[in-house]
Coordinates of C-alpha atoms and ligand atoms in Angstrom, one line a residue:
M15 CA -89.3 -58.7 -5.3
G16 CA -87.0 -59.0 -2.2
Y17 CA -85.8 -62.8 -0.6
K18 CA -86.1 -64.0 2.5
V19 CA -82.6 -64.9 4.2
A20 CA -82.2 -66.8 7.5
V21 CA -78.7 -66.3 9.3
V22 CA -78.1 -69.5 11.3
G23 CA -75.5 -68.7 14.0
A24 CA -76.7 -65.2 14.6
T25 CA -75.8 -65.0 18.1
G26 CA -72.0 -66.0 17.2
N27 CA -69.2 -63.9 15.8
V28 CA -69.8 -64.2 12.4
G29 CA -73.6 -64.8 12.2
R30 CA -73.7 -61.0 13.8
E31 CA -71.2 -59.9 11.2
M32 CA -73.4 -61.5 8.7
L33 CA -76.6 -59.5 10.1
D34 CA -74.9 -56.0 10.0
I35 CA -73.0 -56.9 6.2
L36 CA -76.3 -57.7 4.8
A37 CA -78.0 -54.4 6.5
E38 CA -74.7 -52.0 5.6
R39 CA -75.1 -53.4 1.9
A40 CA -78.8 -53.0 1.6
F41 CA -79.1 -56.8 0.5
P42 CA -82.7 -57.3 -1.5
A43 CA -84.2 -58.9 1.7
D44 CA -87.7 -58.4 2.5
E45 CA -87.2 -60.5 5.4
V46 CA -84.1 -61.8 7.5
V47 CA -84.6 -64.5 10.4
A48 CA -82.4 -64.8 13.0
L49 CA -81.5 -68.6 13.9
A50 CA -79.4 -70.4 16.7
S51 CA -79.8 -73.2 19.1
R52 CA -81.8 -73.6 21.8
R53 CA -79.7 -71.5 24.3
S54 CA -80.3 -68.8 22.7
Q55 CA -84.2 -68.5 22.1
G56 CA -85.7 -65.1 22.3
Q57 CA -82.6 -63.5 22.4
E58 CA -82.2 -60.1 20.4
V59 CA -79.7 -59.3 17.8
S60 CA -79.3 -56.2 16.0
F61 CA -80.2 -56.1 11.9
G62 CA -79.8 -52.4 11.1
D63 CA -81.6 -50.4 12.8
K64 CA -84.2 -52.8 13.8
I65 CA -83.9 -55.9 16.5
L66 CA -84.7 -59.2 15.6
K67 CA -85.7 -61.9 18.1
V68 CA -83.7 -65.2 17.6
K69 CA -85.6 -68.2 16.9
V70 CA -84.6 -71.8 17.5
L71 CA -83.1 -73.9 14.0
D72 CA -84.4 -77.2 15.0
T73 CA -88.0 -75.8 14.7
Y74 CA -87.8 -73.6 11.5
D75 CA -89.5 -74.0 8.5
F76 CA -87.3 -73.3 5.8
S77 CA -89.6 -74.0 2.6
D78 CA -90.0 -70.2 1.9
T79 CA -86.9 -69.1 2.5
D80 CA -84.7 -68.5 -0.5
I81 CA -80.9 -68.1 1.0
C82 CA -79.7 -69.7 4.5
L83 CA -76.2 -68.0 5.6
M84 CA -74.6 -70.8 7.9
S85 CA -72.5 -70.2 10.7
A86 CA -73.2 -72.9 13.3
G87 CA -70.3 -75.0 13.3
G88 CA -69.4 -78.1 11.2
E89 CA -71.4 -80.3 13.0
A90 CA -74.3 -78.5 13.0
S91 CA -73.7 -77.8 9.5
K92 CA -73.2 -81.6 8.7
E93 CA -76.9 -81.9 10.4
W94 CA -78.7 -79.3 8.8
S95 CA -77.4 -78.2 5.7
P96 CA -78.3 -81.0 3.4
R97 CA -81.6 -80.8 4.8
I98 CA -82.0 -77.1 4.3
G99 CA -81.0 -77.6 0.4
Q100 CA -83.5 -80.4 0.3
A101 CA -86.3 -77.7 1.2
G102 CA -85.2 -75.7 -2.0
C103 CA -83.6 -72.7 0.2
V104 CA -79.4 -72.5 -0.9
V105 CA -77.3 -72.9 1.9
I106 CA -74.1 -70.9 2.2
D107 CA -72.2 -72.6 4.8
N108 CA -69.5 -71.0 6.5
S109 CA -67.8 -74.3 8.3
S110 CA -65.3 -76.8 6.4
A111 CA -68.0 -79.3 6.3
F112 CA -68.5 -79.4 2.5
R113 CA -65.7 -77.5 1.4
Y114 CA -64.1 -80.3 0.0
D115 CA -67.1 -82.0 -1.9
A116 CA -66.9 -82.1 -5.7
D117 CA -70.7 -81.3 -5.7
V118 CA -70.5 -78.3 -3.4
P119 CA -68.3 -75.4 -5.4
L120 CA -66.2 -73.5 -3.0
I121 CA -66.3 -69.7 -3.7
V122 CA -64.2 -66.4 -3.2
P123 CA -66.5 -64.0 -5.9
E124 CA -63.3 -62.1 -6.6
V125 CA -61.5 -65.5 -7.6
N126 CA -64.1 -68.0 -9.2
A127 CA -67.4 -66.5 -8.8
D128 CA -68.4 -68.4 -12.2
A129 CA -68.2 -71.6 -10.1
V130 CA -70.9 -70.9 -8.0
E131 CA -73.5 -72.1 -10.9
G132 CA -72.7 -75.7 -9.5
F133 CA -74.5 -75.1 -6.5
T134 CA -77.8 -76.5 -7.8
K135 CA -76.3 -80.3 -7.0
R136 CA -77.1 -80.1 -3.3
N137 CA -78.0 -76.5 -3.3
I138 CA -75.1 -75.7 -1.0
I139 CA -72.1 -73.4 -1.6
A140 CA -69.0 -73.4 0.9
N141 CA -67.5 -70.5 1.9
P142 CA -63.5 -71.0 2.7
N143 CA -61.5 -71.1 5.5
C144 CA -60.7 -67.4 6.7
S145 CA -57.1 -67.5 6.2
T146 CA -57.6 -68.9 2.9
A147 CA -60.0 -66.3 1.7
Q148 CA -57.8 -63.4 2.1
L149 CA -54.7 -65.3 0.3
V150 CA -56.8 -66.4 -2.9
V151 CA -57.9 -63.0 -3.4
A152 CA -54.4 -61.6 -3.2
L153 CA -52.7 -64.5 -5.4
K154 CA -55.5 -64.6 -8.1
P155 CA -54.3 -61.6 -9.6
L156 CA -50.7 -62.6 -9.5
H157 CA -51.3 -66.2 -10.8
E158 CA -52.9 -64.9 -13.9
A159 CA -50.1 -62.3 -14.3
A160 CA -46.9 -64.7 -13.9
T161 CA -48.4 -68.2 -13.0
I162 CA -47.9 -69.1 -9.3
K163 CA -45.2 -72.4 -8.9
R164 CA -44.9 -72.8 -5.0
V165 CA -46.1 -70.5 -1.9
V166 CA -45.0 -70.7 1.4
V167 CA -47.4 -69.0 3.9
S168 CA -46.9 -68.4 7.6
T169 CA -50.1 -67.1 9.5
Y170 CA -50.7 -64.8 12.6
Q171 CA -54.3 -65.6 13.1
S172 CA -56.7 -63.7 15.6
V173 CA -58.6 -65.7 18.6
S174 CA -61.7 -64.7 16.9
G175 CA -61.6 -67.3 14.0
A176 CA -61.9 -69.7 17.0
G177 CA -65.4 -68.2 18.1
K178 CA -66.7 -66.0 20.8
D179 CA -65.6 -68.0 23.8
A180 CA -61.9 -67.8 22.2
M181 CA -62.1 -64.3 22.7
D182 CA -63.5 -64.2 26.0
E183 CA -60.4 -66.1 27.0
L184 CA -57.9 -63.9 25.4
F185 CA -59.6 -61.2 27.4
S186 CA -60.1 -63.1 31.0
Q187 CA -56.7 -64.4 30.7
T188 CA -55.2 -61.0 29.9
R189 CA -57.0 -59.6 33.3
A190 CA -55.7 -62.6 34.8
V191 CA -52.3 -61.7 34.0
F192 CA -52.4 -58.0 35.1
T193 CA -54.0 -58.6 38.4
A194 CA -52.1 -61.7 39.3
G195 CA -55.1 -64.0 39.0
E196 CA -55.4 -67.6 37.8
V197 CA -55.1 -68.1 34.0
V198 CA -57.6 -70.5 32.9
T199 CA -57.0 -72.4 29.5
K200 CA -59.9 -74.2 28.0
K201 CA -60.3 -73.1 24.6
F202 CA -56.8 -73.1 23.5
T203 CA -53.8 -75.6 24.3
K204 CA -51.5 -73.2 25.6
R205 CA -52.1 -69.8 27.0
I206 CA -52.7 -67.4 24.4
A207 CA -52.7 -64.0 26.5
F208 CA -48.9 -62.5 25.7
N209 CA -48.2 -65.7 24.1
V210 CA -48.2 -67.0 20.5
I211 CA -49.3 -71.1 19.7
P212 CA -48.5 -72.8 16.4
H213 CA -51.4 -74.7 16.4
I214 CA -54.9 -74.5 14.8
D215 CA -57.4 -77.2 14.7
V216 CA -56.2 -81.0 14.8
F217 CA -53.5 -82.7 14.3
M218 CA -53.0 -84.7 10.9
E219 CA -50.9 -88.0 10.5
D220 CA -48.0 -86.1 8.5
G221 CA -47.6 -83.5 11.2
Y222 CA -49.2 -80.5 9.7
T223 CA -52.5 -79.0 11.2
K224 CA -56.1 -78.9 9.9
E225 CA -55.5 -75.3 9.3
E226 CA -52.8 -75.9 7.0
W227 CA -53.8 -78.7 5.4
K228 CA -57.0 -76.5 4.5
M229 CA -55.3 -73.8 3.1
V230 CA -53.6 -76.4 0.6
A231 CA -57.0 -77.8 -0.5
E232 CA -58.6 -75.0 -0.9
T233 CA -56.2 -72.7 -2.7
K234 CA -56.0 -76.0 -4.9
K235 CA -60.0 -76.1 -5.5
M236 CA -60.2 -72.5 -5.9
L237 CA -57.0 -71.2 -7.7
D238 CA -55.1 -74.2 -9.5
P239 CA -54.6 -77.6 -8.5
K240 CA -51.1 -77.4 -9.8
I241 CA -50.3 -74.6 -7.2
K242 CA -47.7 -76.0 -4.7
L243 CA -48.5 -74.9 -1.3
T244 CA -47.2 -75.1 2.3
A245 CA -47.9 -73.1 5.2
T246 CA -47.3 -72.8 9.4
A247 CA -50.6 -71.7 11.1
V248 CA -50.1 -69.7 14.4
R249 CA -52.7 -68.4 16.8
V250 CA -51.7 -64.8 18.1
P251 CA -53.5 -62.6 20.8
V252 CA -55.2 -60.4 18.6
F253 CA -58.8 -59.9 18.7
I254 CA -59.8 -59.4 15.1
G255 CA -57.6 -59.7 12.1
H256 CA -55.7 -62.1 10.0
A257 CA -52.2 -61.7 9.1
E258 CA -50.1 -63.6 6.6
A259 CA -46.3 -63.6 5.6
V260 CA -46.4 -65.1 2.0
N261 CA -43.5 -65.9 -0.2
V262 CA -44.8 -66.7 -3.7
E263 CA -42.3 -68.5 -6.6
F264 CA -43.9 -67.7 -10.3
E265 CA -43.3 -69.3 -13.6
R266 CA -42.3 -66.3 -15.1
P267 CA -40.4 -63.0 -14.0
L268 CA -42.5 -60.4 -11.9
S269 CA -40.9 -57.3 -10.1
P270 CA -42.2 -55.8 -7.2
E271 CA -43.4 -53.1 -9.3
Q272 CA -45.5 -54.7 -11.4
A273 CA -46.9 -56.9 -8.5
T274 CA -48.1 -53.3 -6.7
E275 CA -49.5 -52.3 -9.9
I276 CA -51.5 -55.1 -10.5
L277 CA -52.6 -55.6 -7.0
R278 CA -53.6 -52.0 -7.2
N279 CA -55.8 -53.1 -9.6
A280 CA -57.2 -56.1 -8.3
P281 CA -60.8 -56.2 -6.9
G282 CA -60.7 -57.0 -3.0
V283 CA -57.1 -55.6 -2.6
L284 CA -56.0 -52.5 -1.2
V285 CA -52.4 -52.1 -1.1
I286 CA -50.6 -49.8 1.4
D287 CA -46.9 -50.1 1.1
K288 CA -44.8 -47.5 2.3
R289 CA -41.1 -48.1 2.9
E290 CA -41.1 -46.2 6.1
N291 CA -42.3 -46.4 9.7
G292 CA -45.6 -47.5 10.0
G293 CA -46.5 -47.3 6.2
Y294 CA -48.0 -51.0 6.2
M295 CA -51.3 -52.3 7.6
T296 CA -51.9 -54.3 10.7
P297 CA -54.7 -56.2 11.9
H298 CA -55.7 -53.6 14.2
E299 CA -56.1 -51.4 11.5
A300 CA -58.2 -53.7 9.2
A301 CA -60.9 -54.9 11.7
G302 CA -64.2 -54.0 10.6
E303 CA -62.7 -53.1 7.0
D304 CA -63.5 -54.8 3.8
A305 CA -60.6 -55.0 1.9
T306 CA -57.5 -57.6 2.0
Y307 CA -54.5 -55.3 2.4
I308 CA -51.5 -56.2 1.1
S309 CA -48.0 -54.3 2.5
R310 CA -44.3 -55.4 2.1
I311 CA -44.2 -56.5 -1.2
R312 CA -40.5 -56.9 -2.1
E313 CA -38.4 -59.6 -4.2
D314 CA -37.3 -62.8 -2.8
A315 CA -33.8 -62.6 -4.4
T316 CA -33.0 -66.1 -2.7
V317 CA -34.9 -67.9 -5.5
E318 CA -36.0 -67.6 -8.9
N319 CA -38.8 -65.2 -9.8
G320 CA -39.8 -64.9 -6.1
L321 CA -41.8 -62.2 -4.3
N322 CA -42.5 -61.9 -0.2
F323 CA -45.4 -59.6 0.9
W324 CA -47.9 -59.4 3.9
C325 CA -51.5 -59.7 3.6
V326 CA -54.1 -58.4 6.4
S327 CA -58.0 -58.8 6.7
D328 CA -60.7 -58.8 8.9
N329 CA -61.3 -62.5 9.5
L330 CA -64.9 -62.1 10.4
R331 CA -65.7 -59.9 7.7
K332 CA -63.2 -61.5 4.5
G333 CA -63.1 -64.4 5.9
A334 CA -66.5 -65.5 6.4
A335 CA -69.9 -62.9 6.9
L336 CA -68.7 -60.7 3.8
N337 CA -67.6 -63.5 1.4
A338 CA -70.8 -65.6 2.3
V339 CA -72.9 -62.1 1.7
Q340 CA -71.0 -61.5 -1.7
I341 CA -71.8 -65.2 -2.8
A342 CA -75.4 -64.5 -2.1
E343 CA -75.2 -61.3 -4.2
V344 CA -73.9 -63.0 -6.8
L345 CA -76.9 -65.5 -6.6
V346 CA -78.9 -62.5 -6.5
N347 CA -77.4 -60.8 -9.8
R348 CA -77.0 -63.4 -11.9
K349 CA -80.7 -64.5 -11.0
L350 CA -79.7 -68.0 -10.1
L351 CA -81.9 -68.4 -7.1
S352 CA -84.8 -69.7 -9.7
K353 CA -82.3 -72.4 -10.4
A354 CA -82.2 -73.8 -6.8
R355 CA -83.2 -77.1 -6.7
P356 CA -86.9 -77.4 -6.2
A357 CA -87.9 -78.9 -2.3
A358 CA -87.7 -83.0 -2.5
Ligands
NAP21 N1 -64.9 -66.3 12.8 C1 -63.8 -67.0 11.8 O1 -62.8 -66.2 11.3 C2 -64.4 -67.7 10.8 C3 -64.1 -67.9 9.7 C4 -64.9 -68.7 8.7 C5 -65.7 -69.4 9.2 N2 -65.9 -70.0 10.2 C6 -66.8 -70.7 10.8 O2 -68.3 -70.0 11.0 C7 -68.6 -70.6 12.2 C8 -69.2 -69.9 13.2 O3 -68.0 -69.3 13.9 P1 -68.3 -68.0 15.1 O4 -66.6 -67.9 14.8 O5 -69.6 -66.9 14.8 O6 -68.6 -68.9 15.9 P2 -69.1 -68.7 17.4 O7 -69.0 -67.3 17.9 O8 -68.9 -69.9 18.4 O9 -71.0 -69.0 17.2 C9 -71.5 -70.0 17.0 C10 -72.8 -69.9 16.6 O10 -73.4 -70.8 16.1 C11 -74.7 -71.0 17.1 N3 -75.1 -72.5 17.1 C12 -73.9 -73.5 17.7 N4 -74.4 -75.0 17.8 C13 -76.0 -74.9 17.1 C14 -76.5 -76.1 16.5 N5 -76.4 -77.0 17.1 N6 -78.1 -75.3 16.3 C15 -78.2 -73.8 15.9 N7 -77.3 -72.9 16.2 C16 -75.7 -73.8 16.3 C17 -74.0 -70.7 18.1 O11 -75.6 -70.3 18.7 P3 -75.9 -70.3 20.6 O12 -75.7 -68.9 21.0 O13 -77.2 -70.3 20.4 O14 -75.0 -71.3 21.1 C18 -74.0 -69.2 17.7 O15 -74.8 -68.8 17.3 C19 -67.9 -72.2 12.4 O16 -68.4 -72.9 11.4 C20 -66.6 -71.5 11.8 O17 -65.5 -72.6 11.8 C21 -65.5 -68.7 11.5

């Protein structure tokens, strides 16, 4: 018997990718329902070789739906995810609304799949922030090998991480620069075309941004609360694919050769690391791919047991949609859906 799956936010960047990935991976669904806001009612979206007509979230009855892949932003999630969970449907949420709730597991299957069992308290499972997802996939096997003490990460995040309107803004600004038109800024705080912006999400009291704080809190929740992490999150004029320059200090020695071997064998990771022109991965090449790519692995001789590497992944896939579908696969493969809290 297959499952009934709803995708909320099906007209968005992440929702469309979720539909593609469910089809690509032949997820065992008897029925897939596309949901969005009233603005999109009746709009058509692709699901494999089928076309789905978008229904409205507000009027949809979740009582016979098994899994809801939720990707409609934090506000919609705060309002809807608890209600959907109470209807007996397991929500896999892409927003940050529930990530730090002790009763909601935060999952990257390559890192902490076993923690998924905790979903029964609220019938909600959280997907991490895109920049954290790819980072922890790489850190987990290294942490097991040599115990990470401290991580310093600088991100180079594509505009698709801010939704479809942000992609349109990069496109229209780039066109305006070339045609000597007016460069209009709406979604970003400064011009993003031919520029980089050291600001993602809101500012916190300590001067960090929420995006940077999320990487700290989520790495601690999923990997190890003892890991110290400091981040600088930067938006760059790339459509799809996030890159990260990562510096790691370990408790025990780990050579670049050992780290390379460990990462070559790690789930979800592909190492592309030839020390020559072009022998590394870039966001452009990672777009549309599932793996987290690691390049430029080398020693940081300025600290004891230090390594540097470069980490690239498709933020809409491993950073969001793919990870959510992988969580749904864990629920199915471990036969956990029967444990979902019954309808309230
Ligand atoms: N993009 C990434 O890299 C990434 C990574 C991790 C997590 N996320 C998270 O995933 C979520 C979606 O991101 P996105 O990039 O796909 O955004 P997006 O392209 O702007 O799409 C937003 C989607 O949500 C729907 N929506 C918004 N408000 C709604 C409401 N009140 N009721 C029902 N549907 C509503 C929109 O429907 P309409 O078309 O009808 O407005 C649209 O389908 C966000 O929470 C984001 O933080 C994104």
